CSV table of C-alpha atoms in Angstrom, one decimal:
chain,number,residue,atom,x,y,z
A,1,MET,CA,-64.7,-37.4,-91.6
A,2,LYS,CA,-62.6,-40.3,-92.7
A,3,TYR,CA,-60.8,-42.1,-89.8
A,4,SER,CA,-58.3,-44.9,-89.5
A,5,ILE,CA,-57.3,-46.6,-86.3
A,6,LEU,CA,-53.9,-48.0,-85.2
A,7,VAL,CA,-54.2,-50.4,-82.2
A,8,MET,CA,-51.0,-51.3,-80.3
A,9,ALA,CA,-52.6,-52.7,-77.1
A,10,SER,CA,-53.1,-56.4,-76.2
A,11,PRO,CA,-56.8,-57.4,-76.1
A,12,THR,CA,-56.3,-59.0,-72.7
A,13,ALA,CA,-54.2,-56.4,-70.9
A,14,GLY,CA,-55.5,-52.9,-70.1
A,15,GLN,CA,-58.3,-51.0,-71.8
A,16,GLY,CA,-56.7,-49.9,-75.1
A,17,SER,CA,-58.3,-52.5,-77.5
A,18,ALA,CA,-61.7,-52.3,-75.8
A,19,THR,CA,-61.6,-48.5,-76.1
A,20,ALA,CA,-60.6,-48.7,-79.7
A,21,VAL,CA,-63.5,-50.9,-80.7
A,22,SER,CA,-65.9,-48.7,-78.8
A,23,PHE,CA,-64.4,-45.6,-80.5
A,24,ALA,CA,-64.8,-47.3,-83.9
A,25,ARG,CA,-68.5,-48.0,-83.2
A,26,SER,CA,-69.1,-44.5,-82.0
A,27,LEU,CA,-67.6,-42.8,-85.0
A,28,LEU,CA,-69.6,-45.0,-87.4
A,29,ALA,CA,-72.8,-44.3,-85.4
A,30,ARG,CA,-72.1,-40.5,-85.9
A,31,GLY,CA,-71.9,-40.9,-89.7
A,32,HIS,CA,-68.1,-40.8,-90.1
A,33,THR,CA,-66.3,-43.4,-92.2
A,34,LEU,CA,-63.6,-45.8,-91.1
A,35,HIS,CA,-60.9,-46.5,-93.7
A,36,ASN,CA,-59.2,-49.3,-92.0
A,37,VAL,CA,-58.0,-50.6,-88.6
A,38,PHE,CA,-54.3,-51.7,-88.3
A,39,PHE,CA,-53.1,-53.9,-85.5
A,40,GLN,CA,-49.4,-53.9,-84.5
A,41,GLY,CA,-47.5,-55.5,-81.7
A,42,ASP,CA,-49.5,-57.2,-79.0
A,43,ALA,CA,-52.7,-55.9,-80.6
A,44,VAL,CA,-52.6,-58.8,-83.1
A,45,GLY,CA,-54.2,-60.9,-80.4
A,46,ASN,CA,-57.4,-59.2,-81.4
A,47,GLY,CA,-57.5,-61.4,-84.5
A,48,LEU,CA,-57.0,-64.8,-82.8
A,49,ALA,CA,-59.8,-67.1,-83.9
A,50,ASN,CA,-59.5,-69.5,-81.0
A,51,ALA,CA,-59.5,-67.0,-78.1
A,52,ILE,CA,-62.2,-67.9,-75.6
A,53,PHE,CA,-63.7,-65.3,-73.4
A,54,PRO,CA,-65.8,-65.9,-70.3
A,55,GLN,CA,-69.5,-65.1,-70.9
A,56,ASP,CA,-69.5,-62.2,-68.5
A,57,GLU,CA,-66.5,-60.5,-70.2
A,58,ARG,CA,-66.3,-58.5,-73.5
A,59,ASN,CA,-65.3,-60.6,-76.5
A,60,LEU,CA,-63.2,-58.2,-78.5
A,61,VAL,CA,-62.5,-60.6,-81.3
A,62,GLY,CA,-66.2,-61.0,-81.8
A,63,GLU,CA,-66.9,-57.3,-81.5
A,64,TRP,CA,-64.3,-56.4,-84.2
A,65,ALA,CA,-65.7,-59.2,-86.4
A,66,ALA,CA,-69.3,-57.9,-86.1
A,67,LEU,CA,-68.1,-54.4,-86.8
A,68,ALA,CA,-66.2,-55.5,-89.9
A,69,GLU,CA,-69.1,-57.5,-91.2
A,70,GLN,CA,-71.7,-54.8,-90.6
A,71,HIS,CA,-69.7,-51.9,-92.1
A,72,LYS,CA,-67.3,-53.7,-94.4
A,73,ILE,CA,-64.2,-52.5,-92.5
A,74,GLU,CA,-60.7,-53.8,-93.3
A,75,LEU,CA,-59.1,-55.2,-90.1
A,76,ILE,CA,-55.3,-55.7,-90.9
A,77,LEU,CA,-52.8,-57.4,-88.7
A,78,CYS,CA,-49.1,-56.4,-89.1
A,79,ILE,CA,-47.5,-59.6,-90.5
A,80,SER,CA,-44.2,-59.5,-88.5
A,81,SER,CA,-46.1,-59.0,-85.2
A,82,ALA,CA,-48.7,-61.7,-86.2
A,83,LEU,CA,-46.1,-64.4,-87.2
A,84,ARG,CA,-44.2,-63.8,-84.0
A,85,ARG,CA,-47.3,-64.5,-81.9
A,86,GLY,CA,-48.6,-67.4,-83.9
A,87,VAL,CA,-51.5,-65.6,-85.6
A,88,LEU,CA,-51.4,-67.2,-89.0
A,89,ASP,CA,-53.7,-67.2,-92.0
A,90,LYS,CA,-53.9,-70.3,-94.2
A,91,VAL,CA,-51.1,-69.0,-96.5
A,92,GLU,CA,-48.7,-68.4,-93.7
A,93,ALA,CA,-49.6,-71.7,-91.9
A,94,HIS,CA,-48.9,-73.5,-95.1
A,95,ARG,CA,-45.6,-71.6,-95.8
A,96,TYR,CA,-44.3,-72.3,-92.3
A,97,GLU,CA,-45.7,-75.8,-92.2
A,98,ARG,CA,-47.9,-75.3,-89.2
A,99,ALA,CA,-50.9,-77.5,-88.5
A,100,ALA,CA,-53.7,-74.9,-88.7
A,101,SER,CA,-54.6,-71.3,-89.4
A,102,THR,CA,-55.3,-69.3,-86.2
A,103,LEU,CA,-56.6,-66.1,-87.8
A,104,HIS,CA,-60.2,-65.1,-87.4
A,105,PRO,CA,-61.7,-64.8,-90.9
A,106,ALA,CA,-62.8,-61.2,-90.3
A,107,PHE,CA,-59.2,-60.1,-90.2
A,108,THR,CA,-56.4,-60.1,-92.8
A,109,ILE,CA,-52.6,-60.2,-92.5
A,110,GLY,CA,-50.8,-57.3,-94.2
A,111,GLY,CA,-47.7,-55.1,-94.2
A,112,LEU,CA,-46.9,-51.8,-92.6
A,113,GLY,CA,-47.5,-50.2,-96.0
A,114,GLN,CA,-51.2,-50.4,-95.2
A,115,LEU,CA,-50.6,-48.3,-92.1
A,116,VAL,CA,-48.9,-45.7,-94.4
A,117,ASP,CA,-51.9,-46.0,-96.7
A,118,ALA,CA,-54.2,-45.3,-93.7
A,119,SER,CA,-52.1,-42.2,-92.8
A,120,ALA,CA,-52.2,-40.9,-96.4
A,121,ASN,CA,-55.9,-41.5,-97.0
A,122,SER,CA,-57.5,-40.5,-93.7
A,123,ASP,CA,-58.4,-37.2,-92.1
A,124,ARG,CA,-57.6,-38.7,-88.7
A,125,LEU,CA,-55.4,-41.6,-87.7
A,126,ILE,CA,-56.0,-42.4,-84.0
A,127,THR,CA,-53.6,-44.6,-82.0
A,128,PHE,CA,-54.8,-46.8,-79.1
A,129,GLY,CA,-51.7,-47.9,-77.1
A,130,HIS,CA,-50.9,-49.1,-73.7
B,1,MET,CA,-42.0,-29.1,-91.8
B,2,THR,CA,-44.5,-30.0,-94.6
B,3,PRO,CA,-48.2,-29.8,-93.8
B,4,GLN,CA,-48.5,-33.4,-94.8
B,5,SER,CA,-46.0,-34.7,-92.3
B,6,VAL,CA,-46.6,-37.2,-89.6
B,7,LEU,CA,-45.3,-37.0,-86.0
B,8,PHE,CA,-44.3,-40.2,-84.2
B,9,VAL,CA,-44.4,-39.7,-80.4
B,10,LEU,CA,-42.1,-42.2,-78.6
B,11,ARG,CA,-43.0,-42.6,-74.9
B,12,HIS,CA,-41.6,-46.0,-74.0
B,13,SER,CA,-38.2,-47.1,-72.8
B,14,PRO,CA,-36.2,-49.1,-75.4
B,15,TYR,CA,-36.4,-52.6,-74.0
B,16,GLY,CA,-39.3,-52.7,-71.5
B,17,SER,CA,-41.8,-53.5,-74.3
B,18,ASP,CA,-41.7,-53.8,-78.1
B,19,MET,CA,-43.1,-50.3,-78.6
B,20,ALA,CA,-39.7,-48.8,-79.6
B,21,LYS,CA,-39.1,-51.5,-82.1
B,22,SER,CA,-42.6,-51.1,-83.5
B,23,ALA,CA,-42.0,-47.4,-84.0
B,24,ILE,CA,-38.8,-48.1,-85.9
B,25,ASP,CA,-40.5,-50.7,-88.1
B,26,ALA,CA,-43.3,-48.2,-88.9
B,27,ALA,CA,-40.9,-45.4,-89.5
B,28,LEU,CA,-39.1,-47.5,-92.1
B,29,ALA,CA,-42.4,-48.3,-93.8
B,30,PHE,CA,-43.2,-44.6,-94.0
B,31,ALA,CA,-39.8,-44.0,-95.5
B,32,ALA,CA,-40.3,-46.7,-98.1
B,33,PHE,CA,-43.4,-44.8,-99.3
B,34,GLU,CA,-41.6,-41.5,-99.1
B,35,GLN,CA,-43.9,-40.1,-96.5
B,36,PRO,CA,-42.1,-37.5,-94.4
B,37,LEU,CA,-42.1,-37.9,-90.7
B,38,ASN,CA,-40.7,-36.3,-87.5
B,39,LEU,CA,-40.0,-38.0,-84.2
B,40,LEU,CA,-40.8,-36.7,-80.7
B,41,PHE,CA,-39.2,-38.5,-77.7
B,42,LEU,CA,-41.2,-37.8,-74.5
B,43,GLY,CA,-40.8,-39.0,-71.0
B,44,ASP,CA,-39.2,-42.5,-70.7
B,45,GLY,CA,-38.9,-42.5,-74.5
B,46,VAL,CA,-35.7,-40.4,-74.2
B,47,LEU,CA,-34.0,-43.5,-72.8
B,48,GLN,CA,-34.0,-44.8,-76.4
B,49,LEU,CA,-31.4,-42.1,-77.0
B,50,MET,CA,-29.0,-43.2,-74.2
B,51,PRO,CA,-25.6,-43.7,-75.8
B,52,GLY,CA,-23.6,-46.9,-75.1
B,53,GLN,CA,-26.7,-49.2,-74.8
B,54,ASP,CA,-26.2,-52.7,-76.1
B,55,GLY,CA,-29.3,-54.8,-76.7
B,56,LYS,CA,-27.1,-57.9,-77.6
B,57,VAL,CA,-26.5,-58.7,-73.9
B,58,ILE,CA,-30.3,-59.4,-73.5
B,59,GLY,CA,-30.8,-60.9,-76.9
B,60,ARG,CA,-32.3,-57.8,-78.5
B,61,LYS,CA,-31.4,-55.5,-81.3
B,62,THR,CA,-29.9,-52.3,-80.1
B,63,ILE,CA,-32.5,-49.6,-80.5
B,64,TYR,CA,-30.0,-46.7,-80.4
B,65,LYS,CA,-28.2,-48.1,-83.5
B,66,GLN,CA,-31.5,-48.5,-85.4
B,67,LEU,CA,-32.4,-44.9,-84.5
B,68,LEU,CA,-29.0,-43.7,-85.9
B,69,SER,CA,-30.0,-45.0,-89.3
B,70,LEU,CA,-33.4,-43.1,-89.4
B,71,PRO,CA,-32.0,-39.7,-90.6
B,72,MET,CA,-30.8,-41.5,-93.7
B,73,TYR,CA,-34.4,-42.3,-94.5
B,74,ASP,CA,-37.2,-39.7,-94.5
B,75,VAL,CA,-37.1,-38.7,-90.9
B,76,GLU,CA,-36.8,-34.9,-91.1
B,77,ARG,CA,-36.6,-33.7,-87.5
B,78,ILE,CA,-35.9,-35.3,-84.1
B,79,TYR,CA,-37.4,-33.5,-81.1
B,80,VAL,CA,-36.6,-34.4,-77.5
B,81,ASP,CA,-38.4,-33.6,-74.3
B,82,ARG,CA,-35.8,-31.4,-72.6
B,83,LEU,CA,-36.8,-32.0,-69.0
B,84,ALA,CA,-36.9,-35.8,-69.5
B,85,ALA,CA,-33.5,-35.8,-71.1
B,86,GLN,CA,-32.1,-33.8,-68.1
B,87,ARG,CA,-33.9,-36.1,-65.6
B,88,HIS,CA,-32.4,-39.2,-67.2
B,89,ARG,CA,-29.1,-37.5,-67.9
B,90,ILE,CA,-29.1,-38.4,-71.6
B,91,ASP,CA,-26.0,-37.0,-73.4
B,92,LEU,CA,-27.8,-35.7,-76.5
B,93,ALA,CA,-24.5,-34.3,-77.9
B,94,ALA,CA,-23.4,-37.9,-78.4
B,95,PHE,CA,-26.2,-38.5,-80.9
B,96,PRO,CA,-24.8,-37.9,-84.4
B,97,ALA,CA,-27.9,-36.5,-86.0
B,98,SER,CA,-29.2,-33.1,-84.9
B,99,VAL,CA,-31.9,-33.1,-82.3
B,100,GLU,CA,-34.0,-30.2,-81.0
B,101,ARG,CA,-34.8,-29.9,-77.3
B,102,VAL,CA,-38.4,-28.9,-76.7
B,103,SER,CA,-40.4,-27.8,-73.7
B,104,GLU,CA,-43.8,-29.2,-72.7
B,105,GLY,CA,-45.5,-26.4,-74.5
B,106,GLU,CA,-43.5,-26.8,-77.6
B,107,ALA,CA,-44.2,-30.6,-77.6
B,108,HIS,CA,-47.9,-29.7,-77.4
B,109,ALA,CA,-47.6,-27.3,-80.3
B,110,LEU,CA,-45.9,-30.0,-82.4
B,111,MET,CA,-48.8,-32.4,-81.9
B,112,CYS,CA,-51.2,-29.7,-83.0
B,113,ASP,CA,-49.1,-28.8,-86.1
B,114,HIS,CA,-48.8,-32.2,-87.7
B,115,ARG,CA,-51.4,-33.9,-89.9
B,116,HIS,CA,-51.3,-37.1,-87.9
B,117,VAL,CA,-49.8,-38.1,-84.5
B,118,LEU,CA,-48.9,-41.7,-84.0
B,119,GLY,CA,-48.2,-42.8,-80.4
B,120,PHE,CA,-45.6,-45.5,-79.7
């Protein structure tokens, strides 16, 4: 079955983001496919390159990145949510004259149209909220 | 309801988080791609339908006004948790678009009948 995932939860508050990445790993392990993962609202923190996690805690940024690399999954951050929270790729950092990009290279910044695409092209679209 | 349609379930109060705003942004994106969708307001989500709210006084856009514009796009049906609307004393008659009051069982059936359910 073809899945997509919408994540709304902050990576540092509650369990939503952690459950989402575990769910993604499980469905791939069972032979399903993952079309894309879309991050909206506070969930864009999952794509922050410079987040540092204590060694005895889950590093969700790293977990998503490993998943994306291993399975060639698109990880897309909603652009308006990302800009508001300072998660910028090189293009946006340049456009808004900010010193540096803050986006982890495993992620891309995109529009809500890609969420619509996920809905149209997946058998299941699963939300992970607060 | 078309078999392809998507149900947005709105569970959060209008200004306590940015969930209500996120739902409206996503609804407009679905409309831009002509993807039909229906809305279901559950629990505290019914507070988004409270008439007379004014986000300006706290520096926010008024959610109610933004919801008013949705029927002009591709939002087909608006369903409201009947018990929650009663509990919060929401005057649904004041809302210019037609809304359908649903029981818990009917809300459950709606979630089963749609192709996708997105929770906000």
